[in-house]
Coordinates of N, CA and C in Angstrom, one line a residue:
M20 N 20.5 -182.3 -32.4 CA 19.7 -181.1 -32.4 C 20.6 -179.8 -32.4
K21 N 21.6 -179.8 -31.4 CA 22.5 -178.6 -31.4 C 23.1 -178.4 -32.7
R22 N 23.6 -179.4 -33.5 CA 24.2 -179.3 -34.8 C 23.2 -178.7 -35.7
A23 N 22.0 -179.1 -35.7 CA 21.0 -178.6 -36.6 C 20.8 -177.1 -36.4
I24 N 20.7 -176.7 -35.0 CA 20.6 -175.3 -34.7 C 21.7 -174.5 -35.2
W25 N 22.9 -175.1 -35.0 CA 24.1 -174.3 -35.4 C 24.1 -174.1 -36.9
I26 N 23.8 -175.2 -37.7 CA 23.8 -175.1 -39.2 C 22.7 -174.1 -39.6
L27 N 21.6 -174.1 -38.9 CA 20.5 -173.1 -39.2 C 21.1 -171.7 -38.9
G28 N 21.8 -171.5 -37.9 CA 22.3 -170.2 -37.6 C 23.2 -169.7 -38.6
I29 N 24.1 -170.6 -39.1 CA 25.1 -170.2 -40.2 C 24.3 -169.8 -41.4
A30 N 23.3 -170.7 -41.8 CA 22.5 -170.4 -43.1 C 21.8 -169.1 -43.0
L31 N 21.2 -168.8 -41.9 CA 20.5 -167.5 -41.7 C 21.5 -166.3 -41.8
W32 N 22.7 -166.4 -41.0 CA 23.6 -165.4 -41.0 C 24.3 -165.2 -42.4
A33 N 24.5 -166.3 -43.1 CA 25.2 -166.2 -44.4 C 24.3 -165.4 -45.4
M34 N 23.0 -165.3 -45.2 CA 22.2 -164.7 -46.1 C 22.0 -163.2 -45.9
S35 N 22.7 -162.7 -44.8 CA 22.5 -161.3 -44.5 C 23.8 -160.5 -44.4
V36 N 24.0 -159.6 -45.4 CA 25.2 -158.9 -45.5 C 25.0 -157.3 -45.5
I37 N 26.1 -156.6 -45.3 CA 25.9 -155.1 -45.2 C 27.0 -154.4 -45.8
S38 N 26.8 -153.2 -46.3 CA 27.9 -152.4 -46.8 C 28.1 -151.3 -45.8
C39 N 29.3 -150.7 -45.9 CA 29.6 -149.6 -44.9 C 28.8 -148.4 -45.1
T40 N 28.2 -148.2 -46.3 CA 27.4 -147.1 -46.6 C 26.0 -147.4 -46.6
S41 N 25.6 -148.6 -46.7 CA 24.2 -149.0 -46.7 C 23.9 -149.9 -45.7
R42 N 23.2 -149.6 -44.6 CA 23.0 -150.5 -43.4 C 21.7 -151.3 -43.5
Q43 N 20.9 -151.3 -44.6 CA 19.6 -152.0 -44.7 C 19.9 -153.3 -45.3
S44 N 19.3 -154.3 -44.8 CA 19.3 -155.6 -45.5 C 17.9 -156.3 -45.2
K45 N 17.6 -157.2 -46.1 CA 16.4 -158.0 -46.0 C 16.6 -159.5 -46.2
P46 N 15.9 -160.4 -45.6 CA 16.1 -161.8 -45.7 C 15.9 -162.2 -47.2
Q47 N 16.8 -163.1 -47.7 CA 16.7 -163.6 -49.0 C 15.7 -164.7 -49.0
E48 N 15.4 -165.1 -50.2 CA 14.5 -166.3 -50.3 C 15.1 -167.5 -49.8
A49 N 14.2 -168.4 -49.2 CA 14.8 -169.6 -48.6 C 15.4 -170.4 -49.7
D50 N 16.5 -171.0 -49.5 CA 17.2 -171.8 -50.5 C 17.7 -173.1 -49.9
S51 N 17.3 -173.4 -48.7 CA 17.7 -174.6 -48.0 C 16.6 -175.1 -47.1
P52 N 16.6 -176.4 -46.7 CA 15.5 -176.8 -45.8 C 15.6 -176.1 -44.4
E53 N 16.9 -175.9 -44.0 CA 17.1 -175.2 -42.7 C 16.6 -173.8 -42.7
T54 N 16.8 -173.1 -43.8 CA 16.3 -171.7 -43.9 C 14.7 -171.7 -44.0
A55 N 14.2 -172.7 -44.8 CA 12.7 -172.7 -44.9 C 12.1 -172.9 -43.6
V56 N 12.7 -173.8 -42.7 CA 12.1 -174.1 -41.4 C 12.0 -172.8 -40.6
A57 N 12.9 -171.9 -40.8 CA 13.0 -170.7 -40.0 C 12.3 -169.4 -40.6
E58 N 11.6 -169.7 -41.8 CA 11.1 -168.6 -42.5 C 10.1 -167.8 -41.7
A59 N 9.4 -168.4 -40.8 CA 8.3 -167.7 -40.1 C 8.9 -166.6 -39.1
G60 N 10.2 -166.8 -38.7 CA 10.9 -166.0 -37.8 C 11.9 -165.0 -38.6
A61 N 11.8 -164.9 -39.8 CA 12.7 -164.3 -40.6 C 12.8 -162.8 -40.2
D62 N 11.7 -162.1 -39.9 CA 11.8 -160.7 -39.6 C 12.6 -160.4 -38.3
T63 N 12.4 -161.3 -37.3 CA 13.1 -161.2 -36.0 C 14.6 -161.4 -36.4
V64 N 14.9 -162.5 -37.1 CA 16.3 -162.9 -37.4 C 17.0 -161.7 -38.2
D65 N 16.2 -161.1 -39.1 CA 16.8 -160.0 -39.9 C 17.1 -158.8 -39.1
A66 N 16.2 -158.4 -38.1 CA 16.4 -157.3 -37.3 C 17.6 -157.5 -36.4
R67 N 17.9 -158.7 -36.0 CA 19.1 -159.0 -35.3 C 20.4 -158.9 -36.1
M68 N 20.3 -159.4 -37.3 CA 21.4 -159.3 -38.3 C 21.8 -157.9 -38.6
V69 N 20.7 -157.1 -38.9 CA 21.0 -155.7 -39.2 C 21.7 -155.0 -38.1
A70 N 21.3 -155.2 -36.8 CA 21.9 -154.6 -35.7 C 23.3 -155.1 -35.5
L71 N 23.6 -156.4 -35.6 CA 24.8 -156.9 -35.4 C 25.8 -156.4 -36.5
E72 N 25.3 -156.5 -37.7 CA 26.2 -156.1 -38.9 C 26.5 -154.6 -38.9
A73 N 25.5 -153.8 -38.5 CA 25.8 -152.3 -38.4 C 26.9 -152.2 -37.3
F74 N 26.7 -152.9 -36.2 CA 27.7 -152.7 -35.1 C 29.2 -153.1 -35.6
F75 N 29.3 -154.2 -36.3 CA 30.6 -154.6 -36.8 C 31.2 -153.7 -37.9
A76 N 30.3 -153.2 -38.7 CA 30.7 -152.3 -39.8 C 31.2 -151.0 -39.2
D77 N 30.4 -150.4 -38.2 CA 30.7 -149.1 -37.7 C 31.7 -149.1 -36.6
S78 N 31.6 -150.1 -35.7 CA 32.6 -150.1 -34.6 C 33.8 -150.9 -34.8
I79 N 33.8 -152.0 -35.6 CA 34.9 -152.8 -35.7 C 35.6 -152.5 -37.1
G80 N 34.8 -152.6 -38.1 CA 35.3 -152.4 -39.5 C 35.9 -151.0 -39.7
A81 N 35.4 -150.0 -39.0 CA 35.9 -148.7 -39.1 C 37.2 -148.5 -38.5
Q82 N 37.7 -149.4 -37.7 CA 39.0 -149.4 -37.1 C 40.1 -149.8 -38.0
Y83 N 39.7 -150.5 -39.1 CA 40.6 -151.0 -40.1 C 40.8 -150.0 -41.2
A84 N 41.8 -150.2 -42.0 CA 42.0 -149.3 -43.2 C 40.7 -149.4 -44.0
P85 N 40.2 -148.3 -44.4 CA 38.8 -148.2 -45.0 C 38.9 -148.8 -46.5
G86 N 37.7 -149.3 -46.9 CA 37.5 -149.8 -48.2 C 36.1 -149.3 -48.7
Q87 N 35.8 -149.6 -49.9 CA 34.6 -149.1 -50.6 C 33.4 -150.0 -50.0
V88 N 33.7 -151.1 -49.6 CA 32.6 -152.0 -49.2 C 33.1 -152.8 -47.9
C89 N 32.2 -152.9 -46.9 CA 32.5 -153.6 -45.6 C 31.4 -154.8 -45.6
I90 N 31.9 -156.0 -45.5 CA 31.1 -157.2 -45.4 C 31.5 -158.0 -44.2
T91 N 30.5 -158.4 -43.4 CA 30.8 -159.2 -42.2 C 30.5 -160.7 -42.6
C92 N 31.3 -161.5 -41.9 CA 31.2 -163.0 -42.2 C 31.1 -163.7 -40.8
P93 N 29.9 -163.8 -40.3 CA 29.6 -164.3 -38.9 C 29.5 -165.9 -39.0
L94 N 30.3 -166.5 -38.1 CA 30.1 -168.0 -37.9 C 29.5 -168.2 -36.5
I95 N 28.3 -168.6 -36.5 CA 27.6 -168.6 -35.3 C 27.7 -170.0 -34.5
V96 N 28.1 -169.8 -33.3 CA 28.2 -171.1 -32.4 C 27.0 -171.4 -31.7
D97 N 26.2 -170.4 -31.1 CA 25.0 -170.7 -30.4 C 24.2 -169.3 -30.3
I98 N 22.9 -169.5 -30.0 CA 22.0 -168.3 -29.7 C 21.1 -168.6 -28.5
D99 N 21.0 -167.8 -27.6 CA 20.1 -167.9 -26.5 C 19.2 -166.7 -26.5
E100 N 17.9 -167.0 -26.9 CA 16.9 -166.0 -27.1 C 15.8 -166.0 -26.1
Q101 N 16.0 -166.5 -24.9 CA 15.0 -166.6 -23.9 C 14.7 -165.3 -23.4
D102 N 15.6 -164.4 -23.2 CA 15.4 -163.1 -22.7 C 15.5 -162.0 -23.8
K103 N 14.4 -161.5 -24.3 CA 14.3 -160.6 -25.4 C 15.1 -159.3 -25.1
S104 N 15.3 -159.0 -23.9 CA 16.1 -157.8 -23.6 C 17.6 -158.1 -23.5
D105 N 18.0 -159.4 -23.7 CA 19.4 -159.7 -23.7 C 19.5 -161.0 -24.5
V106 N 19.3 -160.9 -25.8 CA 19.6 -162.1 -26.7 C 21.0 -162.2 -26.8
K107 N 21.5 -163.5 -26.6 CA 23.0 -163.7 -26.6 C 23.3 -164.5 -27.9
V108 N 24.3 -164.0 -28.6 CA 24.8 -164.7 -29.7 C 26.3 -164.9 -29.6
W109 N 26.7 -166.2 -29.5 CA 28.1 -166.5 -29.5 C 28.6 -166.8 -30.9
G110 N 29.8 -166.3 -31.3 CA 30.2 -166.6 -32.6 C 31.7 -166.1 -32.8
S111 N 32.1 -166.5 -34.1 CA 33.4 -166.0 -34.6 C 33.1 -165.1 -35.7
F112 N 33.3 -163.8 -35.4 CA 32.8 -162.7 -36.4 C 34.0 -162.1 -37.2
W113 N 33.9 -162.4 -38.4 CA 34.9 -161.9 -39.3 C 34.4 -160.6 -40.1
V114 N 35.3 -159.6 -40.2 CA 34.9 -158.3 -40.8 C 35.9 -158.0 -41.9
F115 N 35.5 -157.7 -43.1 CA 36.4 -157.4 -44.3 C 36.0 -156.2 -44.9
N116 N 37.0 -155.3 -45.3 CA 36.9 -154.2 -46.1 C 37.5 -154.4 -47.5
Y117 N 36.7 -154.1 -48.5 CA 37.1 -154.3 -49.9 C 37.1 -153.1 -50.8
D118 N 37.9 -153.0 -51.7 CA 37.8 -152.1 -52.8 C 37.4 -152.8 -54.1
V119 N 36.5 -152.2 -54.9 CA 36.0 -152.8 -56.2 C 37.1 -152.4 -57.3
V120 N 37.8 -153.4 -57.8 CA 38.9 -153.2 -58.8 C 38.5 -154.1 -60.0
G121 N 37.9 -153.4 -61.1 CA 37.4 -154.1 -62.2 C 36.3 -155.1 -61.8
D122 N 36.5 -156.5 -62.0 CA 35.6 -157.4 -61.7 C 35.9 -158.1 -60.4
T123 N 36.8 -157.6 -59.6 CA 37.3 -158.2 -58.3 C 37.1 -157.3 -57.1
L124 N 36.7 -157.9 -56.0 CA 36.7 -157.3 -54.7 C 38.1 -157.6 -54.1
K125 N 38.9 -156.5 -54.0 CA 40.2 -156.7 -53.5 C 40.2 -156.4 -52.0
T126 N 40.6 -157.3 -51.1 CA 40.6 -157.2 -49.7 C 41.6 -156.1 -49.3
V127 N 41.1 -155.1 -48.6 CA 41.9 -154.1 -48.1 C 42.4 -154.3 -46.7
S128 N 41.5 -154.7 -45.8 CA 41.8 -155.0 -44.4 C 40.7 -155.9 -43.8
G129 N 40.9 -156.3 -42.6 CA 39.9 -157.0 -41.9 C 40.5 -158.0 -40.8
G130 N 39.6 -158.7 -40.2 CA 40.2 -159.6 -39.1 C 39.0 -160.3 -38.4
N131 N 39.3 -161.1 -37.5 CA 38.3 -162.0 -36.7 C 38.1 -161.4 -35.3
H132 N 36.9 -161.4 -34.9 CA 36.6 -160.9 -33.6 C 35.5 -161.8 -32.9
P133 N 36.0 -162.9 -32.3 CA 35.2 -163.8 -31.6 C 34.6 -163.3 -30.3
G134 N 33.5 -163.8 -30.0 CA 33.0 -163.3 -28.6 C 31.5 -163.5 -28.5
L135 N 30.9 -162.8 -27.6 CA 29.4 -162.9 -27.3 C 28.8 -161.5 -27.5
M136 N 27.7 -161.5 -28.3 CA 27.1 -160.3 -28.6 C 25.8 -160.3 -27.7
H137 N 25.4 -159.1 -27.2 CA 24.2 -159.0 -26.4 C 23.3 -158.0 -27.1
L138 N 22.1 -158.5 -27.4 CA 21.1 -157.7 -28.2 C 19.9 -157.5 -27.4
R139 N 19.3 -156.3 -27.7 CA 18.0 -156.0 -27.1 C 16.9 -155.8 -28.2
E140 N 15.8 -156.6 -28.0 CA 14.7 -156.5 -29.1 C 13.7 -155.5 -28.6
A141 N 13.3 -154.6 -29.4 CA 12.3 -153.6 -29.0 C 10.9 -154.0 -29.5
G142 N 9.9 -153.5 -28.9 CA 8.5 -153.9 -29.3 C 8.2 -153.6 -30.7
D143 N 8.9 -152.6 -31.3 CA 8.6 -152.2 -32.7 C 9.3 -153.1 -33.7
G144 N 9.8 -154.1 -33.3 CA 10.5 -155.0 -34.3 C 12.0 -154.7 -34.6
T145 N 12.5 -153.7 -33.9 CA 13.9 -153.3 -34.2 C 14.7 -153.9 -33.1
C146 N 16.0 -153.9 -33.3 CA 17.0 -154.5 -32.4 C 18.2 -153.7 -32.3
Q147 N 18.9 -153.7 -31.1 CA 20.1 -153.0 -31.0 C 21.1 -153.8 -30.2
V148 N 22.4 -153.5 -30.5 CA 23.5 -154.1 -29.7 C 23.7 -153.4 -28.5
V149 N 23.8 -154.0 -27.4 CA 24.0 -153.3 -26.1 C 25.4 -153.6 -25.6
A150 N 26.0 -154.7 -25.9 CA 27.4 -155.0 -25.4 C 27.9 -156.1 -26.3
F151 N 29.3 -156.1 -26.3 CA 30.0 -157.2 -27.0 C 31.1 -157.6 -26.1
D152 N 31.1 -158.9 -25.6 CA 32.2 -159.5 -24.9 C 33.2 -160.1 -25.8
A153 N 34.3 -159.4 -26.0 CA 35.3 -160.0 -27.0 C 36.3 -160.9 -26.3
V154 N 36.6 -161.9 -27.1 CA 37.8 -162.8 -26.7 C 39.0 -162.0 -26.8
G155 N 39.9 -162.2 -25.9 CA 41.2 -161.4 -25.8 C 42.3 -162.0 -26.9
D156 N 43.3 -161.3 -27.0 CA 44.4 -161.6 -28.0 C 45.5 -162.3 -27.2
G157 N 46.4 -162.9 -27.9 CA 47.6 -163.6 -27.4 C 47.4 -164.5 -26.3
S158 N 48.1 -164.3 -25.1 CA 47.9 -165.2 -24.0 C 46.6 -165.1 -23.3
A159 N 45.8 -164.0 -23.6 CA 44.5 -163.9 -23.0 C 43.4 -164.6 -23.8
F160 N 43.8 -165.2 -25.0 CA 42.7 -165.8 -25.9 C 42.0 -166.9 -25.2
N161 N 42.7 -168.0 -24.7 CA 42.1 -169.2 -24.1 C 41.3 -168.8 -22.9
P162 N 42.0 -168.1 -21.9 CA 41.2 -167.8 -20.7 C 39.9 -167.1 -20.9
T163 N 39.9 -166.0 -21.8 CA 38.7 -165.3 -22.1 C 37.7 -166.2 -22.9
A164 N 38.2 -166.9 -23.9 CA 37.3 -167.8 -24.7 C 36.6 -168.7 -23.8
K165 N 37.3 -169.4 -22.8 CA 36.7 -170.3 -21.9 C 35.6 -169.6 -21.1
R166 N 36.0 -168.4 -20.6 CA 35.0 -167.7 -19.7 C 33.8 -167.3 -20.5
I167 N 33.9 -166.8 -21.7 CA 32.9 -166.3 -22.6 C 32.0 -167.3 -23.1
F168 N 32.6 -168.4 -23.7 CA 31.9 -169.5 -24.3 C 31.4 -170.6 -23.3
G169 N 32.1 -170.8 -22.2 CA 31.7 -171.7 -21.2 C 31.6 -173.2 -21.8
E170 N 30.4 -173.7 -21.7 CA 30.2 -175.1 -22.1 C 30.3 -175.2 -23.7
R171 N 30.3 -174.0 -24.4 CA 30.3 -173.9 -25.9 C 31.8 -173.8 -26.3
Y172 N 32.7 -173.8 -25.4 CA 34.1 -173.7 -25.8 C 34.7 -174.5 -26.8
E173 N 34.4 -175.8 -26.7 CA 34.9 -176.8 -27.7 C 34.3 -176.6 -29.0
Q174 N 33.0 -176.3 -29.0 CA 32.4 -176.1 -30.3 C 32.9 -174.8 -31.0
F175 N 33.2 -173.8 -30.1 CA 33.7 -172.5 -30.6 C 35.1 -172.9 -31.3
M176 N 35.9 -173.5 -30.6 CA 37.3 -173.9 -31.1 C 37.2 -174.6 -32.4
K177 N 36.3 -175.5 -32.6 CA 36.0 -176.2 -33.9 C 35.7 -175.2 -34.9
V178 N 34.7 -174.4 -34.7 CA 34.2 -173.4 -35.7 C 35.3 -172.4 -36.0
N179 N 36.0 -171.9 -35.0 CA 37.1 -170.9 -35.2 C 38.2 -171.4 -36.1
A180 N 38.5 -172.8 -35.9 CA 39.6 -173.4 -36.7 C 39.2 -174.0 -38.0
D181 N 37.9 -173.9 -38.3 CA 37.5 -174.5 -39.6 C 37.6 -173.5 -40.7
D182 N 38.8 -173.6 -41.3 CA 39.1 -172.7 -42.5 C 38.0 -173.0 -43.7
Q183 N 37.7 -174.3 -44.0 CA 36.8 -174.5 -45.0 C 35.4 -173.9 -44.8
L184 N 34.9 -174.0 -43.6 CA 33.7 -173.5 -43.2 C 33.7 -171.9 -43.4
R185 N 34.8 -171.3 -42.9 CA 34.9 -169.8 -43.0 C 35.0 -169.4 -44.5
D186 N 35.8 -170.1 -45.3 CA 35.9 -169.8 -46.7 C 34.6 -170.0 -47.5
S187 N 33.9 -171.1 -47.2 CA 32.7 -171.3 -48.0 C 31.6 -170.3 -47.6
T188 N 31.5 -170.0 -46.2 CA 30.5 -169.0 -45.8 C 30.8 -167.7 -46.4
R189 N 32.1 -167.3 -46.3 CA 32.5 -166.0 -46.8 C 32.2 -165.8 -48.4
T190 N 32.5 -166.9 -49.1 CA 32.2 -166.9 -50.5 C 30.8 -166.6 -50.8
R191 N 29.9 -167.3 -50.0 CA 28.5 -167.3 -50.2 C 28.0 -165.9 -49.8
I192 N 28.5 -165.4 -48.8 CA 28.0 -164.0 -48.3 C 28.4 -163.0 -49.3
I193 N 29.6 -163.0 -49.8 CA 30.1 -162.1 -50.8 C 29.2 -162.2 -52.1
A194 N 28.9 -163.4 -52.5 CA 28.2 -163.6 -53.8 C 26.8 -163.1 -53.6
D195 N 26.1 -163.2 -52.4 CA 24.8 -162.7 -52.1 C 24.9 -161.1 -52.1
Y196 N 26.0 -160.5 -51.6 CA 26.1 -159.1 -51.5 C 26.3 -158.6 -52.9
V197 N 27.1 -159.2 -53.7 CA 27.4 -158.7 -55.1 C 26.1 -158.8 -55.9
A198 N 25.3 -159.8 -55.8 CA 24.0 -160.0 -56.5 C 23.0 -158.8 -56.0
K199 N 23.0 -158.7 -54.7 CA 22.0 -157.7 -54.2 C 22.3 -156.3 -54.6
H200 N 23.6 -156.0 -54.6 CA 23.9 -154.6 -55.0 C 24.3 -154.4 -56.5
H201 N 24.2 -155.4 -57.3 CA 24.4 -155.4 -58.7 C 25.8 -154.9 -59.0
L202 N 26.8 -155.4 -58.3 CA 28.2 -155.1 -58.5 C 28.8 -155.8 -59.8
P203 N 29.6 -155.3 -60.5 CA 30.2 -156.0 -61.7 C 31.3 -156.8 -61.2
V204 N 31.1 -157.7 -60.3 CA 32.2 -158.5 -59.6 C 31.9 -159.9 -59.8
T205 N 33.0 -160.7 -60.1 CA 32.9 -162.1 -60.3 C 33.9 -162.9 -59.3
M206 N 34.7 -162.1 -58.7 CA 35.8 -162.7 -57.8 C 36.0 -161.8 -56.6
Y207 N 36.6 -162.4 -55.6 CA 37.3 -161.6 -54.5 C 38.7 -162.1 -54.3
Q208 N 39.6 -161.3 -53.8 CA 41.0 -161.7 -53.7 C 41.6 -161.0 -52.5
D209 N 42.3 -161.9 -51.7 CA 43.1 -161.4 -50.5 C 44.5 -161.2 -51.0
Y210 N 45.2 -160.2 -50.4 CA 46.5 -159.8 -50.9 C 47.5 -161.1 -50.8
G211 N 48.2 -161.3 -51.9 CA 49.1 -162.4 -51.9 C 48.5 -163.8 -52.3
W212 N 47.2 -163.8 -52.5 CA 46.5 -165.1 -52.7 C 45.8 -164.9 -54.1
P213 N 45.6 -166.1 -54.8 CA 44.8 -166.1 -56.0 C 43.4 -165.6 -55.8
P214 N 42.8 -165.1 -56.9 CA 41.4 -164.7 -56.7 C 40.4 -165.9 -56.6
V215 N 39.3 -165.7 -55.9 CA 38.3 -166.8 -55.6 C 37.1 -166.5 -56.5
Q216 N 36.7 -167.4 -57.3 CA 35.5 -167.2 -58.2 C 34.3 -167.3 -57.3
L217 N 33.3 -166.4 -57.6 CA 32.1 -166.4 -56.8 C 31.1 -167.3 -57.6

C-alpha cells in the first residue's frame, strides 16, 4: 500500500511543472491507473503543487545562476494530509534552471534539496508553503535526514539514491513542460553530458 501511495505521489508530481516567469499550472489528463484513481482530488493536489513549485522556483531556484526556465523535479517519499493547516510532504526536491538554445534546454544551474515541506490549505482552495525543514549538507546530512524523515529514512535514502528514477521523472517533467509551453525543444543537456531526447 505504501509503495502504491508513493508511486501515485510521483505520478502526480511529475505532471506538474512551473517556469520562473509563469507560476500557474493545471493538472494534465490522467495517463496512468494511479493518476486516474486520484483524479477526484486533482484540484487539491494541483493547489499543493503550485504552492510548492512556486516556493522552489522563487526561494531556491533564484539562489542559483539564473536561466530562462526553472523546472522542479520532486521525488515524493510520503505525504501526511490529516491536518489541512499543516500538510506534510517529505521528498527529494530537485530544481533546475535552463536556457533554451536551439532545440535544446541547456542546464545552467540547479541542485537537490531534500526535506519536509509544510503546507497550509485555505478554504478557498489555495495553498501556501509555511515552512521547509531542509536536510543538512556534509556531515549534517545523515543526522538531519534521520530526524526529518524518521521512520521514512530508509525509503528516503532509496529514493534519493535512485538515479534512474530521478532521470526518468525529470525527463517526463521536462517533456510535459515543453509541450505545455509550446517550446521548440526536443532535448535537454547537462554540462559535459550528451543531450537527452524527450
